[in-house]
PDB file of C-alpha atoms in Angstrom:
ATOM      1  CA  UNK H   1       3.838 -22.862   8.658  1.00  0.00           C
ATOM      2  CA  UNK H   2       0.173 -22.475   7.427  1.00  0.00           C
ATOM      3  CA  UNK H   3       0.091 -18.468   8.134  1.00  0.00           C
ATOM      4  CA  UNK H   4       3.152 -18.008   6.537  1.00  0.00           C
ATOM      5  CA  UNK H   5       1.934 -19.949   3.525  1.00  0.00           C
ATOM      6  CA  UNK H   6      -1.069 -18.195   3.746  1.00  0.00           C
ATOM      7  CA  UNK H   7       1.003 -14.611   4.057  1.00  0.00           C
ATOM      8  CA  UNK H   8       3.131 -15.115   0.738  1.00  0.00           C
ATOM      9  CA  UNK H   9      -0.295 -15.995  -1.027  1.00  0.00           C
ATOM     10  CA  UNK H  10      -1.668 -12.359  -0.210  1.00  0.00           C
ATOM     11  CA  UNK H  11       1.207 -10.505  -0.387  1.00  0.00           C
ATOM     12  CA  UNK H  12       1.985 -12.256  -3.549  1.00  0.00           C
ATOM     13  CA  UNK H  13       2.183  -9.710  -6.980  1.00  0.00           C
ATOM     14  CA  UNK H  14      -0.163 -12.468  -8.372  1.00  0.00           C
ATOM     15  CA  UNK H  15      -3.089 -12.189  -6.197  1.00  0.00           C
ATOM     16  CA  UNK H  16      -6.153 -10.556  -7.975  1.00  0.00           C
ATOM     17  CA  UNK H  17      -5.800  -7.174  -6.380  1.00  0.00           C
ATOM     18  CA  UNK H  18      -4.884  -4.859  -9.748  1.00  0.00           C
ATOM     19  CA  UNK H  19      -2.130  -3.162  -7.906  1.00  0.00           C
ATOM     20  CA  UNK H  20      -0.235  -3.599 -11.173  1.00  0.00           C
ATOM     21  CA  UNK H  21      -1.956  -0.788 -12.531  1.00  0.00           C
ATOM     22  CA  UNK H  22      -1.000   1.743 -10.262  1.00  0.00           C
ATOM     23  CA  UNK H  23       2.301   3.874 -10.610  1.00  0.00           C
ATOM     24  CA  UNK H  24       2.238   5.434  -7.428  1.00  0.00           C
ATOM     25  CA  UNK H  25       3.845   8.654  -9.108  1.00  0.00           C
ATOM     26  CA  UNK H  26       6.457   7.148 -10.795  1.00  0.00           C
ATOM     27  CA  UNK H  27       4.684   7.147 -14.451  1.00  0.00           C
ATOM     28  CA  UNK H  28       3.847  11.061 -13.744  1.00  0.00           C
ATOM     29  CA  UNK H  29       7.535  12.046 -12.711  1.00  0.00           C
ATOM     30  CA  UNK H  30       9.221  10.056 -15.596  1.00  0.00           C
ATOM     31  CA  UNK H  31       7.145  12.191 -17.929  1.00  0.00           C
ATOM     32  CA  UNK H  32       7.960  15.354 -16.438  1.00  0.00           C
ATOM     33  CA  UNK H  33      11.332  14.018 -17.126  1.00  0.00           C
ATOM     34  CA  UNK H  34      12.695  13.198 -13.470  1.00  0.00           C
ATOM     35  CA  UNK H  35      12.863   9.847 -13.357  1.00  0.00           C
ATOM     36  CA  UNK H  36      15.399   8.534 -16.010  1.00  0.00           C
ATOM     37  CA  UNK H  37      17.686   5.912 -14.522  1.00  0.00           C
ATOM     38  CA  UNK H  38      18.461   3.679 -11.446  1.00  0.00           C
ATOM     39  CA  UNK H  39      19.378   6.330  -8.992  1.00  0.00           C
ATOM     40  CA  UNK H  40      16.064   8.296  -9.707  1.00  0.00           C
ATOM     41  CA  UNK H  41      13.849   4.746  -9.022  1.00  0.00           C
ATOM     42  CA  UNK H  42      15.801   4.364  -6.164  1.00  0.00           C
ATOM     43  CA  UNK H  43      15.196   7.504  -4.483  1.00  0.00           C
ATOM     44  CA  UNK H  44      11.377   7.605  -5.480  1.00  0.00           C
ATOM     45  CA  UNK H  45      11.134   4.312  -3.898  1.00  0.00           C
ATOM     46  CA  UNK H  46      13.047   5.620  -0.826  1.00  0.00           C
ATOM     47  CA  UNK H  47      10.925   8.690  -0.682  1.00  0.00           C
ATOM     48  CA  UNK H  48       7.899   6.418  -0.154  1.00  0.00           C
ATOM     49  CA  UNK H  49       9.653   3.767   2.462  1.00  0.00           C
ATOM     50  CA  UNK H  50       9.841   7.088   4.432  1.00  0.00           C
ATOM     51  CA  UNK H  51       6.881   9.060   3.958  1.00  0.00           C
ATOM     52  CA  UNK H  52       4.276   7.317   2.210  1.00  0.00           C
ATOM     53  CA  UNK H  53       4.854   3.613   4.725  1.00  0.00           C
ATOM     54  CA  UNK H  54       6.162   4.782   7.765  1.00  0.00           C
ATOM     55  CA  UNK H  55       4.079   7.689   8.347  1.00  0.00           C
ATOM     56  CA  UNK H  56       0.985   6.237   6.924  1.00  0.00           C
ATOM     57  CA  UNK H  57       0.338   3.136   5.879  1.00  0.00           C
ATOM     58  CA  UNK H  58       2.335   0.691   7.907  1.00  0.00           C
ATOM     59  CA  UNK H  59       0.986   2.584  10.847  1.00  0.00           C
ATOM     60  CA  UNK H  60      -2.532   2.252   9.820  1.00  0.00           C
ATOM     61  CA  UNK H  61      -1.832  -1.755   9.090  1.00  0.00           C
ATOM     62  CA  UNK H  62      -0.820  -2.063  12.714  1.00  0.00           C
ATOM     63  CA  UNK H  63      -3.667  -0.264  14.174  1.00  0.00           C
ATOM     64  CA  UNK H  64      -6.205  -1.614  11.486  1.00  0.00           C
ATOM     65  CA  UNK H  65      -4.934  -5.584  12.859  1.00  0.00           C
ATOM     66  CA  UNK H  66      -5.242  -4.036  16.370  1.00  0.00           C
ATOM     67  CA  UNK H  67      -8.543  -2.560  16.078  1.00  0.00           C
ATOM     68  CA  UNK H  68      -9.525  -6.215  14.377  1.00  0.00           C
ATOM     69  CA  UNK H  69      -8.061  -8.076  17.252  1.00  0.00           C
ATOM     70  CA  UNK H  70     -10.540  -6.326  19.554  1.00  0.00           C
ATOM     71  CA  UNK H  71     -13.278  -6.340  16.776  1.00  0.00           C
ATOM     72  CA  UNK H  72     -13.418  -2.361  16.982  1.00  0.00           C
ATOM     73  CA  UNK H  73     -15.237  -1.674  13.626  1.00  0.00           C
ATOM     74  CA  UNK H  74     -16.483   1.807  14.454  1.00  0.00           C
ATOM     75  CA  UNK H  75     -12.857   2.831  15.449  1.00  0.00           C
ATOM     76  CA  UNK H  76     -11.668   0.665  12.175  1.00  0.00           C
ATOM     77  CA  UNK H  77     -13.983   2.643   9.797  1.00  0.00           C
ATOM     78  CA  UNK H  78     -12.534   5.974  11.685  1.00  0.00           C
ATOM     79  CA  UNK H  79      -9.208   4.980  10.723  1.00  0.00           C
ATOM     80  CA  UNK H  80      -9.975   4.148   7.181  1.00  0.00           C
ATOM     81  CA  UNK H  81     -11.592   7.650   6.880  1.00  0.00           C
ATOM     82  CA  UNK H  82      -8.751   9.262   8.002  1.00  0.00           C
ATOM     83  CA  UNK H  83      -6.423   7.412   5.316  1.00  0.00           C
ATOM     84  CA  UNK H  84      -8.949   9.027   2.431  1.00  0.00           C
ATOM     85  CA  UNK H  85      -8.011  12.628   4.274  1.00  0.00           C
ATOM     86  CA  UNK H  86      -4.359  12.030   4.358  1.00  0.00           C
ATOM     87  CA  UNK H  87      -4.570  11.099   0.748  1.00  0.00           C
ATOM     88  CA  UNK H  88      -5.344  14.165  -1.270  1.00  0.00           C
ATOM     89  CA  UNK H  89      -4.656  13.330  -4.380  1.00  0.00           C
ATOM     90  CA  UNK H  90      -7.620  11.518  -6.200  1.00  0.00           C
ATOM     91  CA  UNK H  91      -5.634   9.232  -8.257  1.00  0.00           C
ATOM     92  CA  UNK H  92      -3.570   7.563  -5.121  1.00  0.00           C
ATOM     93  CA  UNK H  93      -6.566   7.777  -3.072  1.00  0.00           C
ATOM     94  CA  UNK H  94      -8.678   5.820  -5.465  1.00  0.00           C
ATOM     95  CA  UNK H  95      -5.533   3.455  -6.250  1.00  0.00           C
ATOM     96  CA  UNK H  96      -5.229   2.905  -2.755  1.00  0.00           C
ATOM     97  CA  UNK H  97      -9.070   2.282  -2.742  1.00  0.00           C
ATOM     98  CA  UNK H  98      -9.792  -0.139  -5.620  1.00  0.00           C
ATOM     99  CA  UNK H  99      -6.965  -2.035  -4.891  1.00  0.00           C
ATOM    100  CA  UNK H 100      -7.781  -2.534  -0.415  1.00  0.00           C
ATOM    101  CA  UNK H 101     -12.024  -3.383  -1.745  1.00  0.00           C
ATOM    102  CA  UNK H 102     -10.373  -6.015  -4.234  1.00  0.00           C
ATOM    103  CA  UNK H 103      -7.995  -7.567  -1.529  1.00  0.00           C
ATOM    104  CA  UNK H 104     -10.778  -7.917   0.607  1.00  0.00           C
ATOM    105  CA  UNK H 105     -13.240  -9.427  -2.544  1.00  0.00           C
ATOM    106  CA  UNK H 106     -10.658 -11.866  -2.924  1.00  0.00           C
ATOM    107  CA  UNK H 107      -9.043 -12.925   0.276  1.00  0.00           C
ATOM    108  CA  UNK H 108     -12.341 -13.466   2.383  1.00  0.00           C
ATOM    109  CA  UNK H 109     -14.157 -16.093   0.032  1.00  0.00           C
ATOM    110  CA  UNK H 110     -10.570 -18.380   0.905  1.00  0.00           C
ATOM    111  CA  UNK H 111     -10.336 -16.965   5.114  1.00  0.00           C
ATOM    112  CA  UNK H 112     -13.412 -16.192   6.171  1.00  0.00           C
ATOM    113  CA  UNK H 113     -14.152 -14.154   9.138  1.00  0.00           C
ATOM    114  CA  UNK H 114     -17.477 -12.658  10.803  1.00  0.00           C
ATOM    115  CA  UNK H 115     -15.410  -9.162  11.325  1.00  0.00           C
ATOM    116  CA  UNK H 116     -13.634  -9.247   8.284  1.00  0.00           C
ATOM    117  CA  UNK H 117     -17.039  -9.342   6.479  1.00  0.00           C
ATOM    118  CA  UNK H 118     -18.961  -6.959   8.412  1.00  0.00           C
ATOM    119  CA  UNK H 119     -16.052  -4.759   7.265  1.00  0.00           C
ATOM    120  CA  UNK H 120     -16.723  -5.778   3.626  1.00  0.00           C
ATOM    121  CA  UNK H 121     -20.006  -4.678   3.583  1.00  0.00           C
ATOM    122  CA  UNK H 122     -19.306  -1.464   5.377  1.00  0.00           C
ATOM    123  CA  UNK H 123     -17.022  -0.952   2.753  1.00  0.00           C
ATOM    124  CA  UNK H 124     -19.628  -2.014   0.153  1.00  0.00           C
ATOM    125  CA  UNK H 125     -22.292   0.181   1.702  1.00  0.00           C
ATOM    126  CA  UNK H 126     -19.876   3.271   1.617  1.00  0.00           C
ATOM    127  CA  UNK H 127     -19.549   3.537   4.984  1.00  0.00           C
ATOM    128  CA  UNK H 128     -16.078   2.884   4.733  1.00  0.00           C
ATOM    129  CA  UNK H 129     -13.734   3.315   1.743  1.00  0.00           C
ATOM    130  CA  UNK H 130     -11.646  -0.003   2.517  1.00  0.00           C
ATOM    131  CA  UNK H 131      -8.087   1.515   2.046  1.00  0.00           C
ATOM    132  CA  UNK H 132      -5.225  -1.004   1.267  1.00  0.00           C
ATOM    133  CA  UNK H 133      -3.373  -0.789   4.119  1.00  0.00           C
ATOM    134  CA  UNK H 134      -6.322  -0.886   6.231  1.00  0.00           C
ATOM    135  CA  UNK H 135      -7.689  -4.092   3.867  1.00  0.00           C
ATOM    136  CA  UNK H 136      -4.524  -5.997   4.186  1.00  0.00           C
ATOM    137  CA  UNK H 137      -4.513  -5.784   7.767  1.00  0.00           C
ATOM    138  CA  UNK H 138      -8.258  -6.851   8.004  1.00  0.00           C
ATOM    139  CA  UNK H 139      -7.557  -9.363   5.372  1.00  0.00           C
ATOM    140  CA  UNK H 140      -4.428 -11.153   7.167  1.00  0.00           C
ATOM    141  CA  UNK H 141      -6.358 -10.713  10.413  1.00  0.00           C
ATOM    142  CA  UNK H 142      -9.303 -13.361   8.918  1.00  0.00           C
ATOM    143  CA  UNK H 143      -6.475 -15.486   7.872  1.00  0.00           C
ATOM    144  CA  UNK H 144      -4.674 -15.438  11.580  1.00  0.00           C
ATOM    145  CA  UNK H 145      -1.572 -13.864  10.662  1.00  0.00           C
ATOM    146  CA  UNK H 146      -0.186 -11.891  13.125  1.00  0.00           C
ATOM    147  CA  UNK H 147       0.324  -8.037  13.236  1.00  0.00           C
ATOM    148  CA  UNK H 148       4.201  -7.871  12.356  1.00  0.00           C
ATOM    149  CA  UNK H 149       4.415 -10.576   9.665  1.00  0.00           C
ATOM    150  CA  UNK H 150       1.434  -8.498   7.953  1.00  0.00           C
ATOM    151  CA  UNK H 151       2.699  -5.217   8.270  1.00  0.00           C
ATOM    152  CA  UNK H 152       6.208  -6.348   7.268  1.00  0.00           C
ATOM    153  CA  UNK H 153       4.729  -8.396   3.904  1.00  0.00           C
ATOM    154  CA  UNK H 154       2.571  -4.965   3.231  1.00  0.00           C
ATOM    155  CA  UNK H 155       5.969  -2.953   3.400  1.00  0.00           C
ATOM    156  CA  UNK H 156       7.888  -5.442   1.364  1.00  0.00           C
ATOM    157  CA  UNK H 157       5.199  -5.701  -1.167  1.00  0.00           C
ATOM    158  CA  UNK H 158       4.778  -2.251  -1.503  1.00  0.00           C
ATOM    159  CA  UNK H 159       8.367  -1.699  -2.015  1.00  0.00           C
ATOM    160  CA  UNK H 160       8.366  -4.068  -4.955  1.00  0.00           C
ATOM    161  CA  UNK H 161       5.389  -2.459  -6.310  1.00  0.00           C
ATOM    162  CA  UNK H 162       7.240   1.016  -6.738  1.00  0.00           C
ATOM    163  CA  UNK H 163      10.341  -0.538  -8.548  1.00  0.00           C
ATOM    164  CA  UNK H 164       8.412  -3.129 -10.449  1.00  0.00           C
ATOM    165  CA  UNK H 165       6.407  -0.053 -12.116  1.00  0.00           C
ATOM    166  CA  UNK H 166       9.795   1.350 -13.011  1.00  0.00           C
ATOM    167  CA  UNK H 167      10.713  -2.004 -15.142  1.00  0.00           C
ATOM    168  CA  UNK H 168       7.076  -2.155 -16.983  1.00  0.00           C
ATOM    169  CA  UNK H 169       7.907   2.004 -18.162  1.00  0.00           C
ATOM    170  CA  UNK H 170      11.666   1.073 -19.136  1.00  0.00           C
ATOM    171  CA  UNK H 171      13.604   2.887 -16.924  1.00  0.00           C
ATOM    172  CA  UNK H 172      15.038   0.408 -15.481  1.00  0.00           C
ATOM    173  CA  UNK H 173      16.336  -3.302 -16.019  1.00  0.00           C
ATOM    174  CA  UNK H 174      15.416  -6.409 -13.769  1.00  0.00           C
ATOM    175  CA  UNK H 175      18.974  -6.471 -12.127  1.00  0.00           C
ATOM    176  CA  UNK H 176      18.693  -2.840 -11.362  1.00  0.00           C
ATOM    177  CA  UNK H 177      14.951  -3.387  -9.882  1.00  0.00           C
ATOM    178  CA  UNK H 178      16.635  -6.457  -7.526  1.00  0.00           C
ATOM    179  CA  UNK H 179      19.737  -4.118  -6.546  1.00  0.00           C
ATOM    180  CA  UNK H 180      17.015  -1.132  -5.643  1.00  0.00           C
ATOM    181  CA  UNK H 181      15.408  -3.634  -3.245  1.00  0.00           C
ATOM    182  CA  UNK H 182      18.329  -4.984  -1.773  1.00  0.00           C
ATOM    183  CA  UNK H 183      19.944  -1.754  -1.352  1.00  0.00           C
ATOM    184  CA  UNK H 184      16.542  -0.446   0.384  1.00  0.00           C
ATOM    185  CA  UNK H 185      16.150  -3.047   2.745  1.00  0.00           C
ATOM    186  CA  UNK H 186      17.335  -1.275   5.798  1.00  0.00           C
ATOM    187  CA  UNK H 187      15.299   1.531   5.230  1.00  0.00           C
ATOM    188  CA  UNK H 188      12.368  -0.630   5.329  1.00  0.00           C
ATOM    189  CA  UNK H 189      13.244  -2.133   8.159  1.00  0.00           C
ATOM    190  CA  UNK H 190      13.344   1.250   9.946  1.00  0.00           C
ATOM    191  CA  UNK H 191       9.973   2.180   8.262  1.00  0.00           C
ATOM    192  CA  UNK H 192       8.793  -0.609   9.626  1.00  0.00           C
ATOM    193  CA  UNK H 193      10.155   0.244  12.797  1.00  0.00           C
ATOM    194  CA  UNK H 194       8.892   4.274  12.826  1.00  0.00           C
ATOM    195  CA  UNK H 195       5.806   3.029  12.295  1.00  0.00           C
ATOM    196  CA  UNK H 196       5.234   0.676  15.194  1.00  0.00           C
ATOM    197  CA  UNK H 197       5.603   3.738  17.403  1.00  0.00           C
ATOM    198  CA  UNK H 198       3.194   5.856  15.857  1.00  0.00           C
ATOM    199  CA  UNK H 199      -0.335   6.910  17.065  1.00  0.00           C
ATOM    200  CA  UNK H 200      -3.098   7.079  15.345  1.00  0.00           C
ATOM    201  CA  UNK H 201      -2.728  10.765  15.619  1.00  0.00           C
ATOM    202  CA  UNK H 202       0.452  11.157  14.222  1.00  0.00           C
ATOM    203  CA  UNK H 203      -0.161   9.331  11.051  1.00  0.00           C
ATOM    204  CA  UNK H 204       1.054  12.085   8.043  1.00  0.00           C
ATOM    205  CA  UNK H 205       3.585  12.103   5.459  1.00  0.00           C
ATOM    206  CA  UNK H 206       4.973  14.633   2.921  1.00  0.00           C
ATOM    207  CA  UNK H 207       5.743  13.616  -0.611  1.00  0.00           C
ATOM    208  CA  UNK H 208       5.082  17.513  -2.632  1.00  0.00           C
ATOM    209  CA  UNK H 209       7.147  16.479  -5.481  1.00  0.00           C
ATOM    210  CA  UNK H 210       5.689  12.667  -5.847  1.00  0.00           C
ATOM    211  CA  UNK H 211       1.553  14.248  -5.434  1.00  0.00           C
ATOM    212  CA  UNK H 212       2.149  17.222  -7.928  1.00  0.00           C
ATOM    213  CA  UNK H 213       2.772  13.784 -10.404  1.00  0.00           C
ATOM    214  CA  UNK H 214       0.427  11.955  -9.127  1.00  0.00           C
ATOM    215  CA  UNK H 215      -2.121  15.419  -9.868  1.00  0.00           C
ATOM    216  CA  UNK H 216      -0.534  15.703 -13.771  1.00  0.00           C
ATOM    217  CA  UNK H 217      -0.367  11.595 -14.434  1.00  0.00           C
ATOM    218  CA  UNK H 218      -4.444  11.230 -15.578  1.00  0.00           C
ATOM    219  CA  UNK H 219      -4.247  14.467 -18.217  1.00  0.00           C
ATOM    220  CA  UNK H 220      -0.663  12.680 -19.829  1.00  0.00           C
ATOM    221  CA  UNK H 221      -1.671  12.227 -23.661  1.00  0.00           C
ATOM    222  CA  UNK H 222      -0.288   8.389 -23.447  1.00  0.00           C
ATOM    223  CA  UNK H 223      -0.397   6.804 -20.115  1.00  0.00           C
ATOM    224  CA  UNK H 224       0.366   3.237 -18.901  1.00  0.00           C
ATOM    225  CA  UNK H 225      -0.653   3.106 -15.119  1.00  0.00           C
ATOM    226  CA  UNK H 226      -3.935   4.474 -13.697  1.00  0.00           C
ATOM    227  CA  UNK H 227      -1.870   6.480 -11.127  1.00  0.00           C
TER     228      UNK H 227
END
């Protein structure tokens, strides 16, 4: 009962990580006019589950808890580097970034953890550049929850992320944001599946449409979300 206490506290949309000023895309496709209603925030949050979490991030969340389990940090640092390269676009790399170094900031003062801080200061240092998925992992790690329940509150967080930008631009309602969810449960679960069988190797993804946004968002006259 404690981990999972502790799990909803860092997964929760109110812990100091600024995620809520990150888009993901969304803010740069509804200004190129593609994302105007329910269906559209549906499929962008799809397109994610898919590519974005089951090709990279929930992958790297299992291997980052793995690599913490064994307290690997070389091989933990390798991993986070290779995140950075399979971001190319600045403005999701950073997002992804700012928000993993301010997980860890926050979560290791409450569950601390000799590997979870060496990690820190790597990540302080430069050596690493403390990606969120990678954070998250480390961070649940110091708080001994296990591999699945972490990776599976990282996926379901995420998820709410995407739609919960689409409420704070107006394209869609609250209902709408709850029926996206629902609706996209199974295809988290199968992200979440995909991704347990994944190498470190075959980490990727392919989002074209999503990163041309994500390259337009910062020059937008008027914009909301840092990404």
């Amino acid at each position: 009962m404690t981990t999972l206490i502790r799990l909803l506290q860092l997964a929760d949309s109110g812990f100091p990580t600024g995620g809520y000023a990150f888009s993901h895309g969304l803010e740069g496709l509804h200004a190129m006019g593609l994302m105007t209603n329910e269906s559209d925030v549906s499929d962008f949050a799809r397109t994610h589950l898919e590519e974005t979490l089951a090709r990279q991030d929930l992958p790297a969340g299992y291997h980052a808890h793995r690599l913490a389990e064994v307290n690997d940090l070389p091989a933990l640092i390798d991993l986070d580097r290779l995140l950075s390269a399979l971001k190319p676009v600045p403005a999701f790399r950073n997002a992804s970034t700012r928000i993993g170094r301010q997980t860890l900031e926050s979560a290791l003062p409450l569950y601390p953890s000799p590997f979870a801080h060496a990690f820190l200061e790597a990540v302080r240092r430069g050596e690493s550049p403390g990606h969120h998925a990678v954070a998250f992992a480390v961070a649940t790690f110091a708080a001994g929850i296990d591999a699945v329940s972490a990776v599976s509150a990282f996926g379901s967080s995420s998820l709410n992320g995407y739609v919960a930008a689409g409420v704070r631009l107006g394209i869609i309602g609250q209902g709408a944001a709850q029926r996206i969810i629902a609706t996209l449960e199974p295809v988290l679960v199968d992200a979440l599946a995909t991704a347990a069988t994944l190498d470190i190797q075959d980490l990727g993804g392919y989002t074209p449409l999503i990163d041309i946004a994500g390259m337009r968002q910062p020059s937008l006259a008027a914009r909301m979300f840092a990404s």
